[in-house]
mmCIF file of C-alpha atoms in Angstrom:
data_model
loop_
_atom_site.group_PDB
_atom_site.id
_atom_site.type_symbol
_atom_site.label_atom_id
_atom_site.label_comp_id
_atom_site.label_asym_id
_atom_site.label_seq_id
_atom_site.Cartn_x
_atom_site.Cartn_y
_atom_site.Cartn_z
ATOM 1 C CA UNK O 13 -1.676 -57.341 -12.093
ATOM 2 C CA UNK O 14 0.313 -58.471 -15.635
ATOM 3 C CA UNK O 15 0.183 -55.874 -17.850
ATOM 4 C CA UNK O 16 -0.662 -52.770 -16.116
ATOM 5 C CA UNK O 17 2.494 -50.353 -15.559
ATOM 6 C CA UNK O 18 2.652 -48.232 -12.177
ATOM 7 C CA UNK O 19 1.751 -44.839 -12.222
ATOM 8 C CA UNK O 20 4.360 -42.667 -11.107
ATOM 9 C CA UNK O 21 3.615 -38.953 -9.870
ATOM 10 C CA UNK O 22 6.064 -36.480 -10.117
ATOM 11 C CA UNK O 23 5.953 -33.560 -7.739
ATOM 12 C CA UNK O 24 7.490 -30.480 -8.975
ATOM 13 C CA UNK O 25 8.511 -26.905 -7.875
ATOM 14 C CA UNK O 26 9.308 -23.716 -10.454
ATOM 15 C CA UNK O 27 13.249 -24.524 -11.548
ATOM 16 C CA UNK O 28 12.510 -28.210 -11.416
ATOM 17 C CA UNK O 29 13.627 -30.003 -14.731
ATOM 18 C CA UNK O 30 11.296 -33.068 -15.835
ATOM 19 C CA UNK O 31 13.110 -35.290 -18.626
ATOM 20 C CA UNK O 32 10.165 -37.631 -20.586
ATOM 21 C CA UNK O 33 12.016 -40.770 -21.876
ATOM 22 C CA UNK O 34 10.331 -43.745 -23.442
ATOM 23 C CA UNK O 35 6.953 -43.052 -21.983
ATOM 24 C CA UNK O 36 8.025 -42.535 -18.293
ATOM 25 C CA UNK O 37 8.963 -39.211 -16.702
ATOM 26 C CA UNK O 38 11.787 -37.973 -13.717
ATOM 27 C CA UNK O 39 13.216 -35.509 -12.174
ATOM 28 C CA UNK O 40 16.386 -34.235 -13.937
ATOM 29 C CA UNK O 41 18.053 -31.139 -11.891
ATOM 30 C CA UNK O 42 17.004 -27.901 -11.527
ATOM 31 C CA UNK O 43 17.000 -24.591 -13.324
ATOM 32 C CA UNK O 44 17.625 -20.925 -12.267
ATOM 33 C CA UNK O 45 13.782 -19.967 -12.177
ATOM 34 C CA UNK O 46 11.686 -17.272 -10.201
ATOM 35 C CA UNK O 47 8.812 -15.444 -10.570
ATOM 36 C CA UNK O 48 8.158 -12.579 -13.631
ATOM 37 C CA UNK O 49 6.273 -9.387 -12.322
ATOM 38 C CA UNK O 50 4.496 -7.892 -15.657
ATOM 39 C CA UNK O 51 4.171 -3.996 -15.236
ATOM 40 C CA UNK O 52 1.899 -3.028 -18.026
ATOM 41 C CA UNK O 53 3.517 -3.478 -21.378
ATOM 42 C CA UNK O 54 6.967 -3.695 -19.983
ATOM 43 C CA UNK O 55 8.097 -7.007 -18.252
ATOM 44 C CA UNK O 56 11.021 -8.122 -16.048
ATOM 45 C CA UNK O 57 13.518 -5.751 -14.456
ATOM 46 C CA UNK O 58 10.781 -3.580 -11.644
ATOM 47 C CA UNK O 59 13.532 -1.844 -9.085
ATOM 48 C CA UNK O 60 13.136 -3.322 -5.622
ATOM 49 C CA UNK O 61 11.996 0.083 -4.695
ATOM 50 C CA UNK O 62 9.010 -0.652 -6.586
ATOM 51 C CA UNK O 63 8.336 -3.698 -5.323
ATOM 52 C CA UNK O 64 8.241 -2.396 -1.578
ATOM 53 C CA UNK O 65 6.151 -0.131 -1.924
ATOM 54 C CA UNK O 66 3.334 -2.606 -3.554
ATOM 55 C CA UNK O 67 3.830 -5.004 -0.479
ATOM 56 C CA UNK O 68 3.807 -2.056 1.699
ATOM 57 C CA UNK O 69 0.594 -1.008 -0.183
ATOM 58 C CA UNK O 70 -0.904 -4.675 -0.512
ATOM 59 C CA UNK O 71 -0.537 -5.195 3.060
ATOM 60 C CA UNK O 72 -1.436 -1.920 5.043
ATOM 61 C CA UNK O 73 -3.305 -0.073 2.222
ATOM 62 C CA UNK O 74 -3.412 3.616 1.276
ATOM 63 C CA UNK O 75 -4.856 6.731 3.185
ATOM 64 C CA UNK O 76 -5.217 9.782 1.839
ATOM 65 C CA UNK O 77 -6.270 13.155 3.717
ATOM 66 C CA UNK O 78 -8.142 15.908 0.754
ATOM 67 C CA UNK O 79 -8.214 19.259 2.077
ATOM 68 C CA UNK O 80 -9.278 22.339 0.031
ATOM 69 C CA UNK O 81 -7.912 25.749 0.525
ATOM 70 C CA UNK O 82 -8.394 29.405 -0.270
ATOM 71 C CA UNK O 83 -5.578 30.354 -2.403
ATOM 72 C CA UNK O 84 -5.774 33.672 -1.668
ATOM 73 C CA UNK O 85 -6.107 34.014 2.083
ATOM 74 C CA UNK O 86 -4.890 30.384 3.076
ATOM 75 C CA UNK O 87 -7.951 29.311 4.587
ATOM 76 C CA UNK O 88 -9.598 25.951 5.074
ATOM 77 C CA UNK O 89 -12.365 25.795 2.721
ATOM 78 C CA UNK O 90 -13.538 21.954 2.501
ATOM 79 C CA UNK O 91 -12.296 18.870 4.478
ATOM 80 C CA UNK O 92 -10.137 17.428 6.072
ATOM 81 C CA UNK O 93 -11.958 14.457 4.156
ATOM 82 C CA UNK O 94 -10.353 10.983 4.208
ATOM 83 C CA UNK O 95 -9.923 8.395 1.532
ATOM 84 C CA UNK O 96 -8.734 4.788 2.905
ATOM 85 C CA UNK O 97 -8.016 1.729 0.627
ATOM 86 C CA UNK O 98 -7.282 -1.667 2.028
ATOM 87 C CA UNK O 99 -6.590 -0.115 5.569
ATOM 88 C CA UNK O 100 -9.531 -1.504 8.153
ATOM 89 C CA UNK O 101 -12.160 -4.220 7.681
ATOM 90 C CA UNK O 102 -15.964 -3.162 7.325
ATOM 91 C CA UNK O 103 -17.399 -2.017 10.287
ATOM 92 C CA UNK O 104 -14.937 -0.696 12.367
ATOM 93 C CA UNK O 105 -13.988 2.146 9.478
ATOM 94 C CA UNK O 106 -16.699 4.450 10.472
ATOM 95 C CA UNK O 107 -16.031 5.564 13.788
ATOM 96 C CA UNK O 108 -12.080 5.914 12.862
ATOM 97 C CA UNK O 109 -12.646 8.102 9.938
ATOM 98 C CA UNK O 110 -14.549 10.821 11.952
ATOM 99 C CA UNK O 111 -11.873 10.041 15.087
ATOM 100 C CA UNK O 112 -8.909 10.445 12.508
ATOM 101 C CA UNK O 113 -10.788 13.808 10.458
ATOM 102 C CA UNK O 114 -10.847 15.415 14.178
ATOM 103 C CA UNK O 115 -7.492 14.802 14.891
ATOM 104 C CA UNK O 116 -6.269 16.191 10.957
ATOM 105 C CA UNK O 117 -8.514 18.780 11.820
ATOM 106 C CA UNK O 118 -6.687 20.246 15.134
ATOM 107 C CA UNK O 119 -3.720 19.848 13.353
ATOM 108 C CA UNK O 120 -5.071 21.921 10.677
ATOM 109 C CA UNK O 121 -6.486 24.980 12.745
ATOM 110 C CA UNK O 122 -3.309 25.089 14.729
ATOM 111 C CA UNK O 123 -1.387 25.752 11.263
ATOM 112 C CA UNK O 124 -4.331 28.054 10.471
ATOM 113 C CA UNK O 125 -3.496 30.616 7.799
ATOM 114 C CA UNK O 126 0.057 28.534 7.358
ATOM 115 C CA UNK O 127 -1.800 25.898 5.666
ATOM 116 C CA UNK O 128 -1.203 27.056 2.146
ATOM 117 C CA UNK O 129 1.683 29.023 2.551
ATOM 118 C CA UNK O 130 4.191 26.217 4.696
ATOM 119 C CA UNK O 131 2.005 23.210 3.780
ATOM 120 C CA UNK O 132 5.736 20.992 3.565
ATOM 121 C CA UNK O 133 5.692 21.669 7.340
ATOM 122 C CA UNK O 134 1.925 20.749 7.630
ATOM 123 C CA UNK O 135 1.986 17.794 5.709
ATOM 124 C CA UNK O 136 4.917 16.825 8.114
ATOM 125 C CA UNK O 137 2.480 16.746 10.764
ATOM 126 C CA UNK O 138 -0.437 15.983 9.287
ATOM 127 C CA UNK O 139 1.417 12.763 8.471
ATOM 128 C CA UNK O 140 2.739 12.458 11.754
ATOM 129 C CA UNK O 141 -0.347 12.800 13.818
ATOM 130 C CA UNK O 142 -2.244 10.143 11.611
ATOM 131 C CA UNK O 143 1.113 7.380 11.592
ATOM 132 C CA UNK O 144 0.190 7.549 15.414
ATOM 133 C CA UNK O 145 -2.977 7.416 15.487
ATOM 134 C CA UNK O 146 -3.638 4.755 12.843
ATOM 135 C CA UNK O 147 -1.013 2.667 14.448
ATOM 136 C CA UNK O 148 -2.609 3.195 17.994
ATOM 137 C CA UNK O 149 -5.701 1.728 16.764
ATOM 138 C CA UNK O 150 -5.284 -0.164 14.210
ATOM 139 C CA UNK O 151 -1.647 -1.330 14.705
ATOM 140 C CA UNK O 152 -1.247 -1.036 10.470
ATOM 141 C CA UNK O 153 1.458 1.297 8.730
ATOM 142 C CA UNK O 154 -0.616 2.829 5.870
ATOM 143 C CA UNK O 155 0.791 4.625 3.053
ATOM 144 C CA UNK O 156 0.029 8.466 3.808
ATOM 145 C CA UNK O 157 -1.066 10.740 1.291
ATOM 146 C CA UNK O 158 -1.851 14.600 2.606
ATOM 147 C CA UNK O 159 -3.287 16.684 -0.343
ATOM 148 C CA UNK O 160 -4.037 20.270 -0.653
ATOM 149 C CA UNK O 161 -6.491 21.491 -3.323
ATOM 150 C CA UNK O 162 -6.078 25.231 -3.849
ATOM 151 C CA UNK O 163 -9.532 26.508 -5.027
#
Protein backbone atom coordinates (compact mmCIF):
# COMPACT_ATOMS: atom_id res chain seq x y z
CA UNK A 1 0.00 0.00 0.00
CA UNK A 2 1.59 3.77 -1.00
CA UNK A 3 1.35 5.83 1.72
CA UNK A 4 0.80 3.86 4.75
CA UNK A 5 4.09 3.49 7.02
CA UNK A 6 4.66 0.03 8.94
CA UNK A 7 3.89 -0.19 12.36
CA UNK A 8 6.68 -1.15 14.38
CA UNK A 9 6.21 -2.65 18.04
CA UNK A 10 8.72 -2.29 20.44
CA UNK A 11 8.95 -4.82 23.22
CA UNK A 12 10.48 -3.60 26.31
CA UNK A 13 11.74 -4.78 29.79
CA UNK A 14 12.41 -2.30 33.08
CA UNK A 15 16.20 -0.79 32.20
CA UNK A 16 15.33 -0.80 28.54
CA UNK A 17 16.05 2.70 26.90
CA UNK A 18 13.50 3.73 23.98
CA UNK A 19 14.95 6.80 21.86
CA UNK A 20 11.74 8.58 19.74
CA UNK A 21 13.33 10.21 16.61
CA UNK A 22 11.38 11.75 13.79
CA UNK A 23 8.19 9.93 14.52
CA UNK A 24 9.64 6.34 14.79
CA UNK A 25 10.85 4.68 17.98
CA UNK A 26 14.00 1.93 18.96
CA UNK A 27 15.67 0.41 21.28
CA UNK A 28 18.70 2.41 22.54
CA UNK A 29 20.68 0.37 25.46
CA UNK A 30 19.80 -0.26 28.70
CA UNK A 31 19.75 1.35 32.11
CA UNK A 32 20.62 0.17 35.69
CA UNK A 33 16.85 -0.35 36.77
CA UNK A 34 15.06 -2.66 39.42
CA UNK A 35 12.24 -2.67 41.36
CA UNK A 36 11.40 0.16 44.41
CA UNK A 37 9.78 -1.50 47.59
CA UNK A 38 7.75 1.56 49.33
CA UNK A 39 7.62 0.91 53.20
CA UNK A 40 5.13 3.41 54.41
CA UNK A 41 6.40 6.92 54.09
CA UNK A 42 9.96 5.89 53.68
CA UNK A 43 11.12 4.45 50.23
CA UNK A 44 14.19 2.61 48.90
CA UNK A 45 16.93 1.15 51.09
CA UNK A 46 14.56 -2.03 53.19
CA UNK A 47 17.61 -4.39 54.69
CA UNK A 48 17.49 -7.80 53.03
CA UNK A 49 16.59 -9.01 56.42
CA UNK A 50 13.40 -7.38 55.89
CA UNK A 51 12.74 -8.55 52.81
CA UNK A 52 13.05 -12.34 53.90
CA UNK A 53 11.03 -12.33 56.25
CA UNK A 54 7.97 -10.85 53.97
CA UNK A 55 8.67 -13.74 51.39
CA UNK A 56 8.97 -16.06 54.21
CA UNK A 57 5.64 -14.56 55.47
CA UNK A 58 3.97 -14.19 51.88
CA UNK A 59 4.66 -17.67 51.15
CA UNK A 60 4.09 -19.90 54.34
CA UNK A 61 2.03 -17.38 56.40
CA UNK A 62 1.98 -16.64 60.14
CA UNK A 63 0.85 -18.85 63.19
CA UNK A 64 0.48 -17.70 66.32
CA UNK A 65 -0.25 -19.85 69.62
CA UNK A 66 -2.29 -17.23 72.59
CA UNK A 67 -2.10 -18.73 75.87
CA UNK A 68 -3.23 -16.96 79.09
CA UNK A 69 -1.69 -17.50 82.42
CA UNK A 70 -2.11 -16.95 86.13
CA UNK A 71 0.53 -14.60 87.10
CA UNK A 72 0.53 -15.52 90.37
CA UNK A 73 0.58 -19.30 90.52
CA UNK A 74 1.74 -19.98 86.80
CA UNK A 75 -1.20 -21.73 85.75
CA UNK A 76 -2.92 -22.20 82.42
CA UNK A 77 -5.91 -20.12 82.49
CA UNK A 78 -7.25 -19.82 78.71
CA UNK A 79 -5.94 -21.50 75.48
CA UNK A 80 -3.70 -22.80 73.88
CA UNK A 81 -5.81 -20.92 71.09
CA UNK A 82 -4.35 -20.63 67.56
CA UNK A 83 -4.28 -17.79 65.12
CA UNK A 84 -3.11 -18.85 61.40
CA UNK A 85 -2.74 -16.36 58.45
CA UNK A 86 -2.01 -17.50 54.96
CA UNK A 87 -0.92 -21.03 56.28
CA UNK A 88 -3.65 -23.81 54.85
CA UNK A 89 -6.41 -23.46 52.26
CA UNK A 90 -10.19 -23.54 53.47
CA UNK A 91 -11.28 -26.68 54.49
CA UNK A 92 -8.58 -28.58 55.61
CA UNK A 93 -7.81 -25.76 58.57
CA UNK A 94 -10.32 -27.14 60.91
CA UNK A 95 -9.29 -30.42 61.81
CA UNK A 96 -5.43 -29.13 62.08
CA UNK A 97 -6.19 -26.40 64.45
CA UNK A 98 -7.78 -28.73 67.11
CA UNK A 99 -4.85 -31.54 66.07
CA UNK A 100 -2.13 -28.71 66.51
CA UNK A 101 -4.07 -27.03 70.05
CA UNK A 102 -3.70 -30.82 71.44
CA UNK A 103 -0.32 -31.16 70.68
CA UNK A 104 0.57 -27.20 72.24
CA UNK A 105 -1.48 -28.42 74.85
CA UNK A 106 0.72 -31.61 76.07
CA UNK A 107 3.48 -29.53 75.67
CA UNK A 108 1.96 -27.11 77.93
CA UNK A 109 0.87 -29.46 80.92
CA UNK A 110 4.23 -31.13 80.81
CA UNK A 111 5.83 -27.53 81.60
CA UNK A 112 2.92 -27.15 84.04
CA UNK A 113 3.59 -24.55 86.72
CA UNK A 114 7.00 -23.65 84.54
CA UNK A 115 4.89 -22.01 82.07
CA UNK A 116 5.19 -18.52 83.40
CA UNK A 117 8.17 -18.74 85.24
CA UNK A 118 10.77 -20.48 82.24
CA UNK A 119 8.38 -19.62 79.36
CA UNK A 120 11.98 -18.93 77.03
CA UNK A 121 12.33 -22.72 77.50
CA UNK A 122 8.58 -23.33 76.69
CA UNK A 123 8.34 -21.26 73.85
CA UNK A 124 11.45 -23.31 72.65
CA UNK A 125 9.27 -26.18 72.51
CA UNK A 126 6.20 -24.96 71.93
CA UNK A 127 7.84 -23.80 68.70
CA UNK A 128 9.46 -26.91 68.16
CA UNK A 129 6.60 -29.29 68.50
CA UNK A 130 4.40 -27.14 66.03
CA UNK A 131 7.62 -26.65 63.16
CA UNK A 132 7.08 -30.54 63.15
CA UNK A 133 3.93 -30.92 63.12
CA UNK A 134 2.92 -28.22 60.64
CA UNK A 135 5.60 -29.45 58.37
CA UNK A 136 4.38 -33.16 58.75
CA UNK A 137 1.12 -32.16 57.47
CA UNK A 138 1.22 -29.48 55.71
CA UNK A 139 4.83 -29.56 54.39
CA UNK A 140 4.84 -25.32 54.91
CA UNK A 141 7.45 -23.45 57.24
CA UNK A 142 5.17 -20.89 59.00
CA UNK A 143 6.37 -18.05 60.90
CA UNK A 144 5.84 -19.08 64.72
CA UNK A 145 4.59 -16.80 67.16
CA UNK A 146 4.09 -18.39 70.97
CA UNK A 147 2.46 -15.71 73.26
CA UNK A 148 1.83 -15.66 76.88
CA UNK A 149 -0.82 -13.31 78.34
CA UNK A 150 -0.31 -12.94 82.08
CA UNK A 151 -3.81 -12.18 83.54
Amino acid sequence: RTGVAAERVIVAENGDRIRFSEGSGALAGKVSAGRVLVDGKAHGDIHDAVLKDRRRLAQDGILVVIVGVNRQTGELVSGPDIVTRGVAFAGEMDGLLEEARAVVAAVLAEAGAEVLTEWGEVQIKVRKVLRKFVDKRLERRPLILPTVIEI
